Coordinates of C-alpha atoms in Angstrom, one line a residue:
A26 CA 166.8 -21.3 -4.0
A27 CA 167.6 -25.1 -4.0
Y28 CA 166.4 -24.8 -0.1
W29 CA 163.4 -22.5 -0.1
L30 CA 162.6 -22.7 -3.8
P31 CA 160.6 -25.9 -3.6
L32 CA 159.7 -25.2 -0.3
L33 CA 157.6 -22.6 -1.3
A34 CA 156.3 -23.9 -4.7
L35 CA 154.2 -26.5 -2.1
Y36 CA 153.6 -24.0 -0.1
T37 CA 152.4 -21.7 -2.1
G38 CA 151.4 -23.6 -5.6
A39 CA 153.6 -20.7 -7.3
R40 CA 155.4 -21.3 -10.9
Q41 CA 158.9 -21.6 -10.8
T42 CA 159.3 -18.7 -12.6
E43 CA 157.0 -16.3 -10.2
L44 CA 159.6 -17.3 -7.5
G45 CA 162.7 -17.2 -8.8
Q46 CA 162.2 -13.5 -9.9
L47 CA 160.9 -12.3 -6.5
H48 CA 162.2 -8.8 -5.5
P49 CA 163.1 -8.5 -1.7
D50 CA 160.1 -6.0 -1.8
D51 CA 157.7 -8.4 -3.4
V52 CA 157.6 -9.5 0.6
Y53 CA 156.0 -7.5 2.9
E54 CA 153.2 -6.8 5.9
E55 CA 149.8 -6.3 4.3
A56 CA 146.5 -4.7 6.8
Y57 CA 143.2 -6.2 6.8
F58 CA 140.3 -6.2 8.8
G59 CA 139.4 -9.8 10.4
D60 CA 136.1 -11.1 12.0
G61 CA 134.7 -8.3 14.0
D62 CA 136.5 -5.9 12.1
T63 CA 139.4 -6.4 14.0
E64 CA 142.6 -4.9 12.1
K65 CA 144.8 -7.2 11.7
S66 CA 148.2 -8.0 9.8
A67 CA 150.0 -10.4 7.6
W68 CA 153.1 -11.4 5.5
V69 CA 152.9 -11.5 1.9
M70 CA 154.6 -12.7 -1.2
R71 CA 153.7 -10.2 -4.2
F72 CA 153.3 -12.0 -7.7
A73 CA 152.4 -8.9 -10.5
E74 CA 154.4 -7.5 -13.4
N75 CA 157.1 -5.0 -13.3
E76 CA 158.6 -4.1 -16.8
E77 CA 161.3 -2.1 -14.7
R78 CA 162.4 -5.0 -12.6
G79 CA 161.9 -8.0 -15.5
Q80 CA 159.3 -8.9 -13.7
K81 CA 156.7 -10.7 -15.4
V82 CA 153.6 -13.2 -15.2
K83 CA 152.1 -16.1 -16.9
N84 CA 148.8 -13.7 -17.2
E85 CA 146.4 -11.4 -16.0
G86 CA 145.3 -13.8 -13.3
S87 CA 148.4 -14.3 -12.5
E88 CA 149.5 -11.0 -10.6
R89 CA 147.8 -11.3 -7.3
R90 CA 149.4 -11.5 -3.2
V91 CA 149.8 -14.7 -1.5
P92 CA 149.7 -15.4 2.7
I93 CA 153.4 -16.6 3.6
H94 CA 152.0 -19.7 5.9
A95 CA 153.4 -19.8 9.4
D96 CA 155.7 -22.7 9.0
L97 CA 157.5 -21.1 6.4
I98 CA 158.0 -17.8 8.3
A99 CA 159.0 -20.6 11.2
L100 CA 161.9 -21.7 9.1
G101 CA 163.1 -18.0 8.6
F102 CA 162.0 -17.0 4.8
L103 CA 161.1 -13.5 5.8
K104 CA 164.7 -13.4 7.4
V105 CA 166.5 -14.3 3.9
A106 CA 164.2 -11.2 2.1
A107 CA 165.7 -9.0 4.7
A108 CA 168.4 -9.5 4.5
A109 CA 167.9 -9.2 0.2
K110 CA 166.5 -5.9 0.8
A111 CA 169.5 -5.0 3.2
E112 CA 172.1 -5.9 0.3
R113 CA 169.6 -4.0 -2.0
R114 CA 169.4 -7.0 -4.1
A115 CA 167.6 -7.0 -7.0
R116 CA 166.2 -10.3 -6.6
I117 CA 165.9 -12.4 -3.7
F118 CA 167.1 -15.7 -4.7
H119 CA 170.1 -13.1 -6.8
K120 CA 172.5 -16.2 -7.8
I121 CA 170.0 -17.4 -9.7
N122 CA 171.9 -16.9 -14.0
P123 CA 170.0 -16.6 -16.5
T124 CA 171.1 -18.7 -19.8
A125 CA 172.8 -16.7 -22.7
E126 CA 169.2 -16.3 -24.2
G127 CA 168.1 -14.2 -20.7
E128 CA 166.0 -16.9 -19.6
L129 CA 166.1 -16.5 -15.9
M130 CA 164.8 -19.8 -14.7
G131 CA 166.5 -21.9 -17.5
N132 CA 169.4 -23.3 -16.1
W133 CA 168.1 -23.3 -12.4
S134 CA 165.4 -26.0 -13.9
K135 CA 168.1 -28.1 -16.0
W136 CA 169.6 -28.4 -12.7
F137 CA 166.7 -29.2 -10.6
S138 CA 165.7 -31.7 -13.0
R139 CA 168.9 -34.0 -12.4
Y140 CA 169.2 -32.9 -8.6
L141 CA 165.4 -34.9 -8.9
R142 CA 166.7 -38.0 -10.8
K143 CA 170.1 -38.3 -9.6
V144 CA 170.1 -37.6 -5.9
C145 CA 166.3 -38.3 -4.9
G146 CA 165.9 -41.1 -7.0
V147 CA 162.6 -39.7 -8.7
T148 CA 162.1 -42.1 -12.3
D149 CA 159.1 -40.3 -13.6
D150 CA 159.3 -38.2 -16.0
R151 CA 156.2 -36.4 -15.8
V152 CA 157.3 -35.8 -12.2
V153 CA 159.0 -32.0 -12.5
F154 CA 158.8 -29.1 -10.6
H155 CA 155.6 -27.3 -11.8
S156 CA 154.6 -30.7 -9.8
F157 CA 154.5 -28.2 -6.8
R158 CA 151.5 -26.6 -8.1
H159 CA 149.9 -29.4 -8.4
S160 CA 150.1 -30.7 -4.6
F161 CA 149.5 -27.4 -3.6
K162 CA 146.1 -27.6 -5.4
H163 CA 145.8 -31.3 -4.3
Y164 CA 146.1 -30.5 -0.4
A165 CA 144.4 -27.5 -0.7
R166 CA 141.3 -29.6 -1.4
E167 CA 142.2 -32.2 0.8
V168 CA 141.8 -29.7 4.5
D169 CA 138.7 -28.2 2.3
V170 CA 140.3 -24.4 1.3
P171 CA 137.5 -23.1 -1.2
T172 CA 138.9 -23.4 -4.9
E173 CA 138.2 -19.7 -4.7
V174 CA 140.3 -18.9 -2.9
S175 CA 143.1 -21.8 -3.8
N176 CA 142.5 -20.9 -7.7
E177 CA 143.1 -17.1 -5.9
I178 CA 146.3 -18.2 -4.1
T179 CA 147.6 -20.0 -7.3
G180 CA 147.0 -17.8 -10.2
H181 CA 144.9 -20.3 -11.3
E182 CA 142.5 -18.7 -14.3
T183 CA 139.1 -20.8 -14.7
G184 CA 137.6 -17.9 -17.5
D185 CA 135.5 -17.4 -15.3
V186 CA 134.3 -13.6 -15.1
A187 CA 134.7 -13.2 -11.5
N188 CA 138.6 -13.6 -12.3
Q189 CA 138.4 -10.0 -13.2
Y190 CA 137.4 -9.3 -9.7
G191 CA 140.8 -11.0 -8.2
G192 CA 144.7 -10.5 -7.9
L193 CA 146.4 -7.6 -5.8
E194 CA 142.4 -6.4 -5.4
Y195 CA 141.3 -9.5 -3.2
P196 CA 140.2 -9.4 -0.1
L197 CA 143.5 -10.7 2.3
R198 CA 140.9 -12.4 4.9
P199 CA 139.9 -15.3 3.0
L200 CA 143.3 -16.3 1.8
V201 CA 144.7 -16.0 5.1
E202 CA 142.3 -17.6 5.7
G203 CA 142.7 -20.9 3.6
M204 CA 146.8 -20.5 3.9
A205 CA 146.2 -21.6 7.4
L206 CA 144.1 -24.4 6.9
Y207 CA 146.9 -25.7 4.9
R208 CA 149.1 -28.5 5.3
V209 CA 150.6 -31.6 3.3
P210 CA 150.1 -34.6 6.1
G211 CA 152.7 -36.8 7.1
F212 CA 155.3 -34.0 5.6
T213 CA 158.4 -32.8 7.9
L214 CA 160.0 -29.7 6.7
P215 CA 163.3 -30.1 6.1
P216 CA 165.3 -27.0 8.6
P217 CA 167.8 -25.2 7.0
P218 CA 170.9 -25.8 6.3
A219 CA 173.6 -24.2 8.1
S220 CA 175.5 -22.4 6.0
L221 CA 171.7 -20.6 5.5
R222 CA 170.9 -20.0 9.3

């Protein structure tokens, strides 16, 4: 989680809890039609309410599936999800321990804040894990990902009635095309630590 959650957040704009509660079945390949009605497929992450698994989303607009960026696939995220599935884990990041009150990301969030300040040397208190969400929106604008697509990827409700037609039913092709544009200029993805390879 320490390696993957920040990268997943930077490349999806997803919220900390959405990522922490990912079930192995939430990573899957989905078919869609590309240009000229050619059938294609993309790997996606699904963020959805699921009472049986204890998964929650912030609001109805937060239910969605997000194409997994090619950079994350190249780093081996699909292998991480496949290993979790093979081991029949309840969560991909199963070593995250909830607080005594049952808040899944409470302890991890505290750890990340300390890591950010003490190891990374970030002194600005406004910079937190949620900042990855803002960064995704910023870099998506820089490479001209359409606002509607960026909002759909991040599960950002705008109050527009059109939001009612998004979520898990939103067409996959524009999401895949938007994600293909996304990049963080000047950023080199760190390879996974040896223990995760």
